[in-house]
Every structure is written in C-alpha cells, then in structure tokens.
Coordinates of C-alpha atoms and ligand atoms in Angstrom, one line a residue:
M1 CA 91.8 78.7 97.5
T2 CA 94.5 80.4 99.7
K3 CA 93.3 81.0 103.3
R4 CA 93.7 84.7 104.0
I5 CA 94.3 85.4 107.7
P6 CA 92.2 88.4 108.8
F7 CA 94.2 91.5 109.4
I8 CA 93.3 94.0 112.1
A9 CA 95.4 97.2 111.6
G10 CA 95.4 100.2 114.0
N11 CA 96.5 103.5 112.4
W12 CA 97.3 105.8 115.3
K13 CA 97.8 108.8 112.9
M14 CA 99.5 111.8 114.7
N15 CA 98.4 110.7 118.2
L16 CA 100.3 109.4 121.2
D17 CA 104.0 110.0 122.2
H18 CA 106.3 107.0 122.6
Q19 CA 105.4 106.5 126.3
Q20 CA 101.7 106.6 125.7
G21 CA 102.3 104.2 122.8
I22 CA 104.2 101.7 125.0
A23 CA 101.4 101.8 127.5
L24 CA 98.8 101.2 124.8
V25 CA 100.6 98.2 123.3
Q26 CA 101.1 96.7 126.7
K27 CA 97.5 97.1 127.6
L28 CA 96.4 95.7 124.2
D29 CA 98.7 92.7 124.7
W30 CA 97.3 92.0 128.2
T31 CA 93.7 92.4 127.0
L32 CA 94.2 90.0 124.1
K33 CA 96.0 87.5 126.3
D34 CA 93.3 87.6 128.9
A35 CA 90.8 86.9 126.1
A36 CA 93.1 84.0 124.9
H37 CA 93.3 85.7 121.5
N38 CA 94.7 83.4 118.8
Y39 CA 96.9 85.4 116.5
A40 CA 96.6 82.7 113.9
D41 CA 92.9 83.6 113.6
A42 CA 93.4 87.3 113.3
E43 CA 96.7 89.1 112.9
V44 CA 97.0 92.4 114.8
A45 CA 99.2 95.3 113.9
V46 CA 99.7 98.8 115.1
F47 CA 101.0 101.7 113.1
P48 CA 102.4 104.3 115.5
G49 CA 104.1 107.6 114.5
F50 CA 107.8 107.5 113.6
T51 CA 109.1 108.6 117.0
S52 CA 107.4 105.7 118.7
L53 CA 108.5 102.9 116.4
R54 CA 111.8 102.2 118.1
S55 CA 110.4 102.0 121.6
I56 CA 107.5 99.8 120.6
Q57 CA 109.8 97.5 118.6
T58 CA 112.0 97.1 121.7
L59 CA 108.9 96.2 123.8
I60 CA 107.6 93.7 121.2
D61 CA 111.1 92.1 120.9
A62 CA 111.9 92.0 124.7
D63 CA 108.5 90.6 125.7
G64 CA 108.0 88.4 122.6
L65 CA 104.7 90.0 121.8
E66 CA 102.8 88.7 118.8
I67 CA 101.5 92.2 117.8
K68 CA 103.0 93.3 114.5
L69 CA 104.5 96.7 113.8
G70 CA 103.9 99.0 110.8
A71 CA 104.9 102.5 109.8
Q72 CA 102.5 105.2 108.5
D73 CA 104.6 106.3 105.5
I74 CA 107.9 105.5 103.7
S75 CA 110.1 107.6 101.4
A76 CA 110.1 106.8 97.7
Y77 CA 113.9 107.2 97.9
D78 CA 116.4 104.9 99.5
S79 CA 118.8 107.5 100.9
G80 CA 120.3 110.9 100.4
A81 CA 119.3 114.6 100.6
Y82 CA 115.6 114.2 101.4
T83 CA 115.2 116.2 104.6
G84 CA 112.4 114.9 106.8
E85 CA 111.9 111.6 104.9
V86 CA 112.3 108.1 106.4
S87 CA 113.8 105.3 104.3
G88 CA 112.7 101.8 103.8
Q89 CA 116.0 100.6 105.1
A90 CA 115.7 102.5 108.3
L91 CA 112.2 101.0 108.8
K92 CA 113.2 97.5 108.0
K93 CA 116.0 97.7 110.6
L94 CA 113.3 98.2 113.2
A95 CA 111.7 94.8 112.4
I96 CA 108.8 96.6 110.8
D97 CA 106.6 94.4 108.6
Y98 CA 104.0 96.8 107.1
V99 CA 103.8 100.3 105.8
L100 CA 100.7 102.4 105.1
I101 CA 100.9 104.0 101.6
G102 CA 98.6 106.5 100.1
H103 CA 96.3 107.1 103.0
S104 CA 93.7 109.6 102.0
E105 CA 95.1 112.2 104.5
R106 CA 98.5 111.9 102.6
R107 CA 96.8 112.2 99.3
Q108 CA 94.7 115.2 100.5
Y109 CA 97.0 117.2 102.7
H110 CA 100.4 116.2 101.2
N111 CA 99.5 116.1 97.5
E112 CA 100.4 112.4 97.1
T113 CA 99.4 111.5 93.6
D114 CA 99.1 108.0 92.2
E115 CA 102.6 108.3 90.8
V116 CA 104.0 109.1 94.3
V117 CA 102.0 106.2 95.8
Q118 CA 103.4 103.9 93.1
A119 CA 107.0 105.0 93.8
K120 CA 106.5 104.4 97.5
V121 CA 105.1 100.9 96.9
A122 CA 108.2 100.2 94.8
A123 CA 110.3 101.4 97.8
A124 CA 108.4 99.0 100.1
F125 CA 109.0 96.1 97.7
R126 CA 112.7 96.9 97.5
H127 CA 113.0 96.8 101.3
N128 CA 110.8 93.7 101.8
L129 CA 108.1 95.7 103.6
V130 CA 104.4 94.8 102.9
P131 CA 102.7 97.9 101.6
V132 CA 99.1 98.5 102.9
I133 CA 97.9 100.5 100.0
C134 CA 95.0 102.8 100.9
V135 CA 92.4 103.6 98.2
G136 CA 89.0 105.2 98.3
E137 CA 86.6 107.7 96.8
T138 CA 85.5 111.1 98.1
L139 CA 81.8 111.9 98.3
E140 CA 81.9 113.9 95.1
E141 CA 83.6 111.0 93.3
L142 CA 81.1 108.6 94.8
E143 CA 78.3 110.7 93.3
A144 CA 80.0 111.2 89.9
E145 CA 81.5 107.7 89.4
G146 CA 79.9 105.3 91.9
A147 CA 81.8 103.5 94.7
A148 CA 84.2 101.2 92.9
A149 CA 85.7 103.3 90.0
V150 CA 88.2 105.4 92.0
P151 CA 89.4 102.6 94.4
V152 CA 90.0 100.2 91.4
R153 CA 91.8 102.9 89.5
Q154 CA 94.0 103.8 92.5
T155 CA 94.8 100.1 93.1
L156 CA 95.9 99.4 89.6
A157 CA 98.0 102.6 89.5
A158 CA 99.8 101.7 92.7
L159 CA 100.5 98.2 91.4
A160 CA 101.6 99.2 87.8
G161 CA 105.1 99.0 86.5
H162 CA 106.8 96.9 89.2
D163 CA 109.3 94.3 88.0
A164 CA 107.8 91.8 90.5
L165 CA 104.9 92.2 92.9
G166 CA 105.8 91.4 96.5
E167 CA 103.0 90.8 99.0
F168 CA 100.7 93.7 99.4
V169 CA 97.4 94.6 101.2
I170 CA 94.7 96.9 99.9
A171 CA 92.7 99.0 102.4
Y172 CA 89.5 100.3 100.9
E173 CA 88.6 103.4 102.9
P174 CA 85.8 105.6 101.5
V175 CA 87.1 109.2 102.3
W176 CA 83.6 110.2 103.4
A177 CA 83.7 107.5 106.1
I178 CA 87.0 108.3 107.7
G179 CA 86.7 109.8 111.2
T180 CA 83.1 110.9 110.4
G181 CA 81.1 108.1 112.1
Q182 CA 79.4 107.6 108.8
I183 CA 80.2 104.1 107.7
A184 CA 79.8 102.2 104.4
T185 CA 77.3 99.4 104.7
P186 CA 78.9 95.9 104.8
E187 CA 77.3 95.3 101.4
Q188 CA 79.0 98.4 99.9
A189 CA 82.3 97.4 101.4
A190 CA 82.1 93.8 100.2
S191 CA 81.0 94.9 96.7
V192 CA 83.9 97.3 96.3
A193 CA 86.4 94.7 97.7
K194 CA 85.1 92.2 95.2
K195 CA 85.6 94.7 92.3
I196 CA 89.1 95.4 93.5
R197 CA 89.9 91.7 93.7
D198 CA 88.4 91.1 90.2
A199 CA 90.5 93.9 88.8
I200 CA 93.7 92.4 90.4
A201 CA 92.8 89.0 88.9
T202 CA 92.3 90.5 85.4
E203 CA 95.5 92.6 85.5
F204 CA 97.8 90.1 87.2
S205 CA 96.4 86.6 88.1
E206 CA 93.8 84.7 90.0
D207 CA 96.6 83.6 92.3
V208 CA 97.6 87.1 93.2
A209 CA 94.0 88.1 93.7
N210 CA 93.2 85.1 95.9
K211 CA 96.1 85.7 98.2
T212 CA 95.7 89.5 98.6
R213 CA 94.0 90.7 101.7
I214 CA 91.5 93.5 101.1
L215 CA 90.5 95.5 104.2
Y216 CA 87.7 98.0 104.9
G217 CA 88.4 101.1 106.8
G218 CA 86.4 104.1 108.0
S219 CA 84.7 104.5 111.4
V220 CA 85.2 100.9 112.3
K221 CA 84.3 100.0 115.9
A222 CA 83.9 96.8 118.0
A223 CA 80.1 97.2 117.6
N224 CA 80.2 97.3 113.7
V225 CA 83.2 95.2 112.8
A226 CA 81.4 91.8 112.5
G227 CA 79.2 93.1 109.8
F228 CA 82.1 93.8 107.5
L229 CA 84.1 90.7 108.3
R230 CA 81.1 88.4 107.7
S231 CA 81.7 88.8 104.0
P232 CA 84.3 86.5 102.6
E233 CA 85.5 89.5 100.4
V234 CA 86.6 91.6 103.3
D235 CA 89.8 90.3 105.0
G236 CA 90.2 92.7 107.8
V237 CA 89.9 96.3 108.9
L238 CA 92.0 99.5 109.1
V239 CA 91.0 101.3 112.2
G240 CA 91.8 104.9 113.1
G241 CA 90.1 106.5 116.1
A242 CA 89.1 103.2 117.7
S243 CA 92.6 101.9 117.7
L244 CA 93.6 104.4 120.3
D245 CA 91.7 102.6 123.0
A246 CA 93.1 99.2 123.9
V247 CA 89.9 97.6 125.0
E248 CA 87.9 98.9 122.0
F249 CA 90.7 97.8 119.6
S250 CA 91.0 94.4 121.2
G251 CA 87.2 94.0 120.8
I252 CA 87.7 94.7 117.1
A253 CA 90.5 92.1 116.9
R254 CA 88.2 89.6 118.6
F255 CA 85.5 90.2 115.9
Q256 CA 85.0 86.4 115.6
K257 CA 83.2 86.3 118.9
H258 CA 80.5 88.7 117.4
L259 CA 80.1 86.7 114.2
D260 CA 77.7 84.2 115.6
L261 CA 75.4 86.8 117.2
Ligands
LIG1 P1 88.7 106.1 111.4 O1 90.0 106.2 110.5 O2 88.6 104.7 111.9 O3 89.0 107.0 112.5 O4 87.6 106.5 110.6 C1 90.3 105.2 109.6 C2 91.6 105.5 108.8 O5 91.8 106.6 108.5 O6 92.4 104.6 108.6

C-alpha cells in the first residue's frame, strides 16, 4: 500500500496582511527547526490570502524553507474578463503547490455549487496544482442524512467528468465543527474518511483511493490533533484558527510526539 505522508495545512482565511504573514512563516520555520521537525514525516503548508502569496513565496525561496504554499481559491477560467478572479496560471507562477477548493465558507457565502467546485478542480488540474477539495455536512444535513452522505456526494461531484485525475486531497470538514470549538470525535472523522475512500475506490480505483490523502478539519488544535491522526484513515488536518499562532500550529505539525501519550 502507498505510504501517505501526513499533511498539515493551515488555512489563514481572511486574516493577516503580508507583513504579518511573513512574520508568522518565519516563526513557524524557526519553531519547527528548533524542534528538529522532519518534513518527510509531516508535510506542512500554509494557505495565506492572495495579497500575501508573493511575499511568502519570496521568503520560502530565498531562505530555502520546506514549508509549502497554497492558495485559498482559484478561478474556474484561465484568463479573460473575470474581474476579481485569480487564474491557475498566476498561482502556478508563484510556485504554489496547493489550492483550497469548495471550502464551506465559499459554498455558503459565495454560492459555490458542486458544479463550480468541479470546474475549479478542472482548472487546478490544468495548471498542475493539487486541489484540496473541502467537503462536509451542515448540522441539518447531519440530522437528515447522517455524517457521510453529503461529504461522499460532494467528493464524487468534484471528481466527476475529468479527462484524467491529477493528484488531489480531500478535506472532510463538518460545517458544524468549523470555528465553533465543537469537534467531531476521532471515530466520526475516521468513519467518514473511510466512506469517502471507499467511494473513490468504487468510482475510480483502489490505487487512486490508496494514494489519496483525506484530512479532517474543524476546530483542530495541538491538544486534540493526535486523536484524529491515530486512525490510519485520516492523513492530516486542515486547520483554521489555530494556524494563526506559530507555536500552536507547529504543535499540530508535530502531532507524532503526542501519539505515544
Ligand atoms: P477552524 O477552521 O480550525 O477554525 O475550525 C477550519 C477550516 O475552516 O478549515
């Protein structure tokens, strides 16, 4: 079976200007270096706002940092009259590896449907960016359909109709757990991750399912991360609030030290 390297992703959302972003990445790098973090054991990526990407890319490049860079969104279109949009080509030029697609805040406040998410995933594939496809159910959906139905449906919709699948990551984030302090239990997260993986295996292949990283997100902190990552089904975490604090986020990246406790 393919070894999936745990992925620790920090979604800054609409926080921090580029100077604050640089300071945070520097501190994160020092903190992880001090702790002798091995990036081969856990990949670490930050997802700043668009105006910070260039500055942080320059820092990563100049100082040879191992922290990876991601964007929070991508246009479904490649170029043209789409005021306010940012193209995959422009992102790729900044040595960006990852792009969040379909975060519940985009689905909720910007009316992103499964079709829009699918078109953005296609744009990411065209530009050799790895989409981190966010899926998850609201509290009402949880009560009506159980935990896995909506995330599985959203996953398959995002992956449908592509000529060829590039690498992708799925982030299972129950909407009711985002920014609320109310977390899914590790068992709930592992069970939904398994159902998503099984659905990918059925729809595509065992090979695609085995190599795809499935993350949990929603109120993850250094104190609760180990519970999620103890399950072989969960391959990392997507962290919002706690990624804005370098020490807390590095504690999450170093989850392995909590595993034996
Ligand atoms: P949170 O956000 O960690 O602040 O709950 C997670 C996310 O929205 O990705």
